[in-house]
């Protein structure tokens, strides 16, 4: 039985934080796309995707991360991934996405490293 994906959106000092809990696959990816469309990002903010409770991610999940990046860039905002599971890190490395997505161990570390991007 597939564990559902829970999406929790918070607002931190740097911008939006999306916590993903459960499985990110072709069945749950549309829910993340809906959450992304509902986000208002301002220039200079940072979108944080917290993956610390992600238990599964297939190739559809990778496209979700790319869509989130595109959403952030369209708003002149930054994006960062937090607590990326080892199995996802491996796929990112193989695909070269580790050069595209900055990562941090925690949301707090991402927020501490954040500096507004010039608009």
Coordinates of N, CA, C and O in Angstrom, one line a residue:
X1 N 0.8 -1.2 0.0 CA 0.0 0.0 0.0 C 0.9 1.2 0.0 O 1.8 1.4 0.7
X2 N 0.6 2.2 -0.9 CA 1.3 3.4 -1.0 C 1.0 4.4 0.1 O -0.2 4.6 0.5
X3 N 2.0 4.9 0.7 CA 1.9 5.9 1.8 C 1.5 7.2 1.0 O 2.2 7.6 0.1
X4 N 0.5 7.9 1.4 CA 0.2 9.1 0.8 C 1.2 10.2 1.1 O 2.0 10.1 2.0
X5 N 1.2 11.2 0.3 CA 2.1 12.3 0.5 C 1.4 13.4 1.3 O 0.3 13.8 0.9
X6 N 2.0 13.9 2.3 CA 1.5 15.1 3.0 C 2.4 16.3 2.7 O 3.6 16.2 2.7
X7 N 1.7 17.4 2.4 CA 2.4 18.6 2.0 C 2.0 19.6 3.0 O 0.8 19.9 3.2
X8 N 3.0 20.2 3.6 CA 2.8 21.2 4.6 C 3.5 22.5 4.2 O 4.8 22.4 3.9
X9 N 2.9 23.6 4.0 CA 3.5 24.8 3.6 C 3.6 25.8 4.8 O 2.5 26.0 5.4
X10 N 4.7 26.3 5.0 CA 5.0 27.2 6.1 C 5.6 28.5 5.5 O 6.1 28.5 4.4
X11 N 5.6 29.6 6.3 CA 6.3 30.8 5.9 C 7.4 31.0 6.9 O 7.2 31.2 8.1
X12 N 8.7 31.0 6.4 CA 9.8 31.3 7.2 C 10.3 32.7 6.9 O 9.8 33.4 6.1
X13 N 11.4 33.1 7.6 CA 11.9 34.4 7.4 C 12.4 34.7 6.0 O 12.4 35.8 5.5
X14 N 12.8 33.6 5.3 CA 13.4 33.7 3.9 C 12.3 33.5 2.9 O 12.5 33.9 1.7
X15 N 11.2 33.0 3.2 CA 10.1 32.7 2.3 C 9.4 31.4 2.6 O 9.4 31.0 3.8
X16 N 8.8 30.8 1.6 CA 8.0 29.6 1.8 C 8.9 28.4 2.1 O 10.0 28.2 1.5
X17 N 8.4 27.5 2.9 CA 9.0 26.2 3.2 C 7.9 25.2 2.9 O 6.8 25.2 3.5
X18 N 8.2 24.2 2.1 CA 7.3 23.1 1.8 C 7.9 21.9 2.3 O 9.0 21.5 1.9
X19 N 7.2 21.2 3.3 CA 7.6 20.0 3.9 C 6.9 18.9 3.2 O 5.6 18.9 3.1
X20 N 7.6 17.9 2.6 CA 7.0 16.7 2.0 C 7.2 15.5 2.9 O 8.4 15.2 3.2
X21 N 6.1 14.8 3.2 CA 6.2 13.6 4.0 C 5.5 12.5 3.3 O 4.4 12.6 2.9
X22 N 6.2 11.4 3.1 CA 5.6 10.2 2.4 C 6.3 10.0 1.1 O 7.5 10.2 0.9
X23 N 5.5 9.5 0.1 CA 6.0 9.1 -1.2 C 5.6 10.1 -2.3 O 4.5 10.5 -2.4
X24 N 6.6 10.5 -3.0 CA 6.5 11.4 -4.1 C 6.6 10.6 -5.4 O 7.7 10.2 -5.7
X25 N 5.5 10.4 -6.1 CA 5.5 9.6 -7.3 C 4.5 10.1 -8.2 O 3.9 11.2 -8.0
X26 N 4.2 9.4 -9.3 CA 3.2 9.8 -10.3 C 1.8 10.1 -9.8 O 1.1 10.9 -10.3
X27 N 1.5 9.4 -8.7 CA 0.1 9.6 -8.1 C 0.1 10.9 -7.2 O -1.0 11.5 -7.1
X28 N 1.2 11.2 -6.6 CA 1.2 12.3 -5.6 C 1.8 13.6 -6.2 O 1.5 14.7 -5.6
X29 N 2.5 13.5 -7.3 CA 3.2 14.7 -7.8 C 2.2 15.8 -8.2 O 2.5 17.0 -7.9
X30 N 1.0 15.5 -8.7 CA 0.0 16.6 -9.0 C -0.3 17.5 -7.8 O -0.5 18.7 -7.9
X31 N -0.3 16.9 -6.6 CA -0.6 17.6 -5.4 C 0.4 18.6 -5.1 O 0.1 19.8 -4.6
X32 N 1.7 18.3 -5.4 CA 2.8 19.2 -5.1 C 2.7 20.4 -6.2 O 2.9 21.5 -5.8
X33 N 2.3 20.0 -7.4 CA 2.2 21.1 -8.4 C 1.1 22.1 -8.0 O 1.3 23.3 -8.2
X34 N 0.0 21.6 -7.5 CA -1.0 22.5 -7.0 C -0.5 23.4 -5.9 O -0.8 24.6 -5.9
X35 N 0.2 22.8 -4.9 CA 0.8 23.6 -3.8 C 1.7 24.7 -4.4 O 1.7 25.8 -3.9
X36 N 2.5 24.3 -5.4 CA 3.5 25.3 -5.9 C 2.7 26.4 -6.6 O 3.1 27.6 -6.5
X37 N 1.7 26.1 -7.4 CA 0.9 27.1 -8.0 C 0.3 28.1 -7.1 O 0.1 29.3 -7.4
X38 N 0.0 27.6 -5.9 CA -0.6 28.5 -4.8 C 0.3 29.3 -4.1 O -0.1 30.2 -3.3
X39 N 1.6 29.1 -4.3 CA 2.7 29.9 -3.6 C 2.9 31.3 -4.2 O 3.0 31.4 -5.4
X40 N 2.9 32.3 -3.4 CA 3.3 33.6 -3.9 C 4.7 33.8 -3.4 O 5.0 34.0 -2.2
X41 N 5.6 33.8 -4.3 CA 7.0 34.1 -4.0 C 7.4 35.5 -4.5 O 7.0 35.9 -5.6
X42 N 8.1 36.3 -3.7 CA 8.5 37.6 -4.1 C 10.0 37.6 -4.5 O 10.8 36.7 -4.1
X43 N 10.4 38.5 -5.4 CA 11.8 38.6 -5.7 C 12.7 38.6 -4.5 O 12.4 39.3 -3.5
X44 N 13.8 37.8 -4.5 CA 14.7 37.8 -3.4 C 14.4 36.8 -2.3 O 15.3 36.5 -1.5
X45 N 13.2 36.2 -2.4 CA 12.9 35.2 -1.4 C 13.5 33.9 -1.7 O 14.1 33.7 -2.8
X46 N 13.4 32.9 -0.8 CA 13.9 31.6 -1.0 C 12.8 30.6 -0.8 O 12.1 30.6 0.2
X47 N 12.7 29.7 -1.7 CA 11.7 28.5 -1.6 C 12.5 27.4 -1.0 O 13.5 27.0 -1.6
X48 N 12.1 26.8 0.1 CA 12.8 25.7 0.7 C 11.9 24.5 0.6 O 10.7 24.5 1.0
X49 N 12.5 23.4 0.0 CA 11.8 22.1 0.0 C 12.4 21.2 1.0 O 13.6 20.8 0.9
X50 N 11.7 20.9 2.1 CA 12.2 20.0 3.1 C 11.8 18.6 2.8 O 10.7 18.2 2.8
X51 N 12.8 17.8 2.5 CA 12.6 16.4 2.1 C 13.0 15.4 3.2 O 13.1 14.2 2.9
X52 N 13.2 15.9 4.4 CA 13.6 15.0 5.5 C 12.7 13.9 5.8 O 13.1 12.9 6.3
X53 N 11.4 14.0 5.5 CA 10.5 12.9 5.7 C 9.9 12.2 4.5 O 8.9 11.5 4.5
X54 N 10.7 12.5 3.4 CA 10.3 11.8 2.1 C 10.8 10.4 2.2 O 12.0 10.1 2.4
X55 N 9.9 9.4 2.0 CA 10.2 8.0 2.1 C 10.5 7.4 0.7 O 11.1 6.3 0.6
X56 N 10.0 8.0 -0.4 CA 10.2 7.5 -1.7 C 10.1 8.6 -2.7 O 9.3 9.6 -2.5
X57 N 10.9 8.5 -3.8 CA 10.9 9.5 -4.8 C 11.2 8.9 -6.1 O 12.3 8.3 -6.2
X58 N 10.3 8.9 -7.1 CA 10.7 8.3 -8.4 C 11.0 9.5 -9.4 O 11.1 10.6 -8.9
X59 N 11.1 9.1 -10.6 CA 11.5 10.2 -11.6 C 10.5 11.3 -11.7 O 10.9 12.4 -12.0
X60 N 9.3 11.0 -11.4 CA 8.2 12.0 -11.4 C 8.5 13.1 -10.3 O 8.3 14.3 -10.5
X61 N 9.0 12.6 -9.2 CA 9.4 13.5 -8.2 C 10.5 14.4 -8.6 O 10.5 15.6 -8.2
X62 N 11.5 13.9 -9.3 CA 12.6 14.8 -9.8 C 12.0 15.9 -10.7 O 12.4 17.1 -10.6
X63 N 11.0 15.6 -11.5 CA 10.4 16.6 -12.3 C 9.6 17.7 -11.5 O 9.6 18.8 -11.8
X64 N 9.1 17.2 -10.3 CA 8.5 18.1 -9.4 C 9.5 19.1 -8.9 O 9.3 20.3 -8.8
X65 N 10.7 18.7 -8.5 CA 11.8 19.5 -8.0 C 12.2 20.6 -9.1 O 12.4 21.7 -8.8
X66 N 12.2 20.1 -10.3 CA 12.6 21.0 -11.4 C 11.5 22.0 -11.7 O 11.7 23.2 -11.9
X67 N 10.2 21.6 -11.5 CA 9.1 22.6 -11.6 C 9.1 23.6 -10.5 O 8.9 24.8 -10.7
X68 N 9.5 23.1 -9.3 CA 9.6 24.1 -8.2 C 10.7 25.1 -8.5 O 10.6 26.3 -8.2
X69 N 11.8 24.6 -9.0 CA 12.9 25.5 -9.4 C 12.5 26.5 -10.4 O 12.7 27.7 -10.3
X70 N 11.8 26.1 -11.4 CA 11.3 27.0 -12.4 C 10.3 28.0 -11.8 O 10.3 29.2 -12.2
X71 N 9.5 27.6 -10.9 CA 8.5 28.5 -10.2 C 9.3 29.6 -9.5 O 8.9 30.7 -9.5
X72 N 10.3 29.1 -8.7 CA 11.1 30.1 -8.0 C 11.8 31.1 -8.9 O 11.8 32.3 -8.7
X73 N 12.5 30.5 -9.9 CA 13.2 31.4 -10.8 C 12.3 32.4 -11.5 O 12.7 33.6 -11.8
X74 N 11.1 32.0 -11.9 CA 10.1 32.9 -12.5 C 9.7 34.0 -11.6 O 9.4 35.1 -12.1
X75 N 9.8 33.8 -10.3 CA 9.5 34.9 -9.4 C 10.8 35.6 -8.9 O 10.7 36.4 -8.0
X76 N 11.9 35.3 -9.5 CA 13.2 35.9 -9.1 C 13.5 35.6 -7.7 O 14.1 36.4 -6.9
X77 N 13.2 34.3 -7.3 CA 13.5 33.8 -6.0 C 14.5 32.7 -6.2 O 14.7 32.2 -7.2
X78 N 15.1 32.3 -5.0 CA 16.0 31.2 -5.0 C 15.3 29.9 -4.5 O 14.2 30.0 -4.0
X79 N 15.9 28.8 -4.7 CA 15.4 27.5 -4.2 C 16.5 26.7 -3.6 O 17.6 26.8 -4.0
X80 N 16.1 26.0 -2.5 CA 17.1 25.2 -1.8 C 16.4 23.9 -1.3 O 15.2 24.0 -1.0
X81 N 17.1 22.8 -1.3 CA 16.6 21.5 -0.8 C 17.2 21.3 0.6 O 18.4 21.6 0.8
X82 N 16.4 20.7 1.4 CA 16.8 20.5 2.8 C 16.6 19.0 3.2 O 15.6 18.4 2.8
X83 N 17.6 18.5 3.9 CA 17.5 17.1 4.4 C 17.2 16.1 3.3 O 16.3 15.2 3.4
X84 N 18.0 16.2 2.2 CA 17.7 15.3 1.1 C 18.2 13.9 1.4 O 19.3 13.7 1.8
X85 N 17.2 12.9 1.3 CA 17.6 11.5 1.6 C 18.7 11.0 0.7 O 18.9 11.5 -0.5
X86 N 19.5 10.1 1.2 CA 20.7 9.6 0.5 C 20.3 9.0 -0.9 O 21.0 9.3 -1.9
X87 N 19.2 8.3 -1.0 CA 18.8 7.7 -2.3 C 18.5 8.8 -3.3 O 18.7 8.6 -4.5
X88 N 17.9 9.9 -2.8 CA 17.6 11.0 -3.8 C 18.9 11.8 -4.1 O 19.1 12.1 -5.3
X89 N 19.8 11.9 -3.2 CA 21.1 12.6 -3.4 C 21.9 11.8 -4.5 O 22.5 12.4 -5.4
X90 N 21.8 10.5 -4.4 CA 22.5 9.7 -5.4 C 22.0 9.9 -6.8 O 22.7 10.1 -7.8
X91 N 20.7 9.9 -7.0 CA 20.0 10.2 -8.3 C 20.4 11.6 -8.7 O 20.7 11.8 -9.9
X92 N 20.4 12.6 -7.8 CA 20.7 13.9 -8.2 C 22.2 14.0 -8.7 O 22.5 14.7 -9.7
X93 N 23.1 13.3 -8.1 CA 24.5 13.3 -8.5 C 24.6 12.7 -9.9 O 25.3 13.2 -10.7
X94 N 24.0 11.6 -10.1 CA 24.0 10.9 -11.4 C 23.5 11.8 -12.5 O 24.1 11.8 -13.6
X95 N 22.4 12.5 -12.2 CA 21.8 13.3 -13.2 C 22.4 14.7 -13.3 O 22.0 15.5 -14.2
X96 N 23.4 15.0 -12.5 CA 24.0 16.3 -12.5 C 23.2 17.4 -11.8 O 23.5 18.6 -11.8
X97 N 22.1 17.0 -11.1 CA 21.3 18.0 -10.5 C 21.8 18.5 -9.1 O 21.4 19.5 -8.6
X98 N 22.9 17.9 -8.6 CA 23.5 18.4 -7.4 C 24.2 19.7 -7.7 O 24.5 20.5 -6.8
X99 N 24.4 20.0 -9.0 CA 25.0 21.3 -9.4 C 23.9 22.4 -9.5 O 24.3 23.5 -9.6
X100 N 22.7 21.9 -9.6 CA 21.6 22.8 -9.8 C 20.9 23.3 -8.6 O 20.4 24.4 -8.4
X101 N 20.8 22.4 -7.6 CA 20.1 22.6 -6.4 C 21.0 22.7 -5.2 O 21.7 21.8 -4.8
X102 N 21.1 23.9 -4.5 CA 21.8 24.0 -3.3 C 21.1 23.1 -2.2 O 19.9 23.0 -2.2
X103 N 21.8 22.5 -1.3 CA 21.2 21.7 -0.3 C 21.8 22.1 1.1 O 22.9 22.6 1.2
X104 N 21.0 21.9 2.1 CA 21.4 22.2 3.5 C 20.8 21.0 4.3 O 19.8 20.4 4.0
X105 N 21.4 20.8 5.5 CA 21.0 19.7 6.3 C 19.6 20.0 7.0 O 18.9 19.1 7.3
X106 N 19.4 21.3 7.3 CA 18.1 21.6 8.0 C 17.6 22.9 7.4 O 18.2 23.7 6.8
X107 N 16.3 23.1 7.8 CA 15.6 24.4 7.3 C 16.4 25.6 8.0 O 16.6 26.6 7.3
X108 N 16.7 25.4 9.2 CA 17.4 26.5 10.0 C 18.8 26.8 9.3 O 19.1 28.0 9.1
X109 N 19.5 25.8 8.8 CA 20.7 26.1 8.1 C 20.5 26.8 6.8 O 21.3 27.7 6.4
X110 N 19.5 26.4 6.1 CA 19.1 27.0 4.8 C 18.8 28.5 5.0 O 19.2 29.4 4.3
X111 N 18.0 28.8 6.1 CA 17.6 30.1 6.4 C 18.8 31.0 6.8 O 18.9 32.2 6.5
X112 N 19.7 30.4 7.6 CA 20.9 31.1 8.0 C 21.8 31.4 6.9 O 22.5 32.5 6.9
X113 N 21.8 30.6 5.8 CA 22.7 30.8 4.7 C 22.0 31.7 3.7 O 22.7 32.2 2.7
X114 N 20.8 32.0 3.8 CA 20.0 32.8 2.8 C 20.4 34.2 2.8 O 20.6 34.8 3.9
X115 N 20.5 34.7 1.7 CA 20.7 36.2 1.5 C 19.8 36.6 0.3 O 19.8 35.9 -0.7
X116 N 19.0 37.6 0.5 CA 18.1 38.0 -0.6 C 18.9 38.1 -1.9 O 20.0 38.7 -2.0
X117 N 18.3 37.6 -3.0 CA 18.9 37.8 -4.3 C 18.4 39.2 -4.8 O 17.3 39.6 -4.6
X118 N 19.3 39.8 -5.5 CA 18.9 41.2 -6.0 C 17.8 41.0 -7.1 O 17.8 40.1 -7.9
X119 N 16.8 41.9 -7.0 CA 15.7 41.9 -8.0 C 16.0 42.7 -9.2 O 16.9 43.4 -9.3

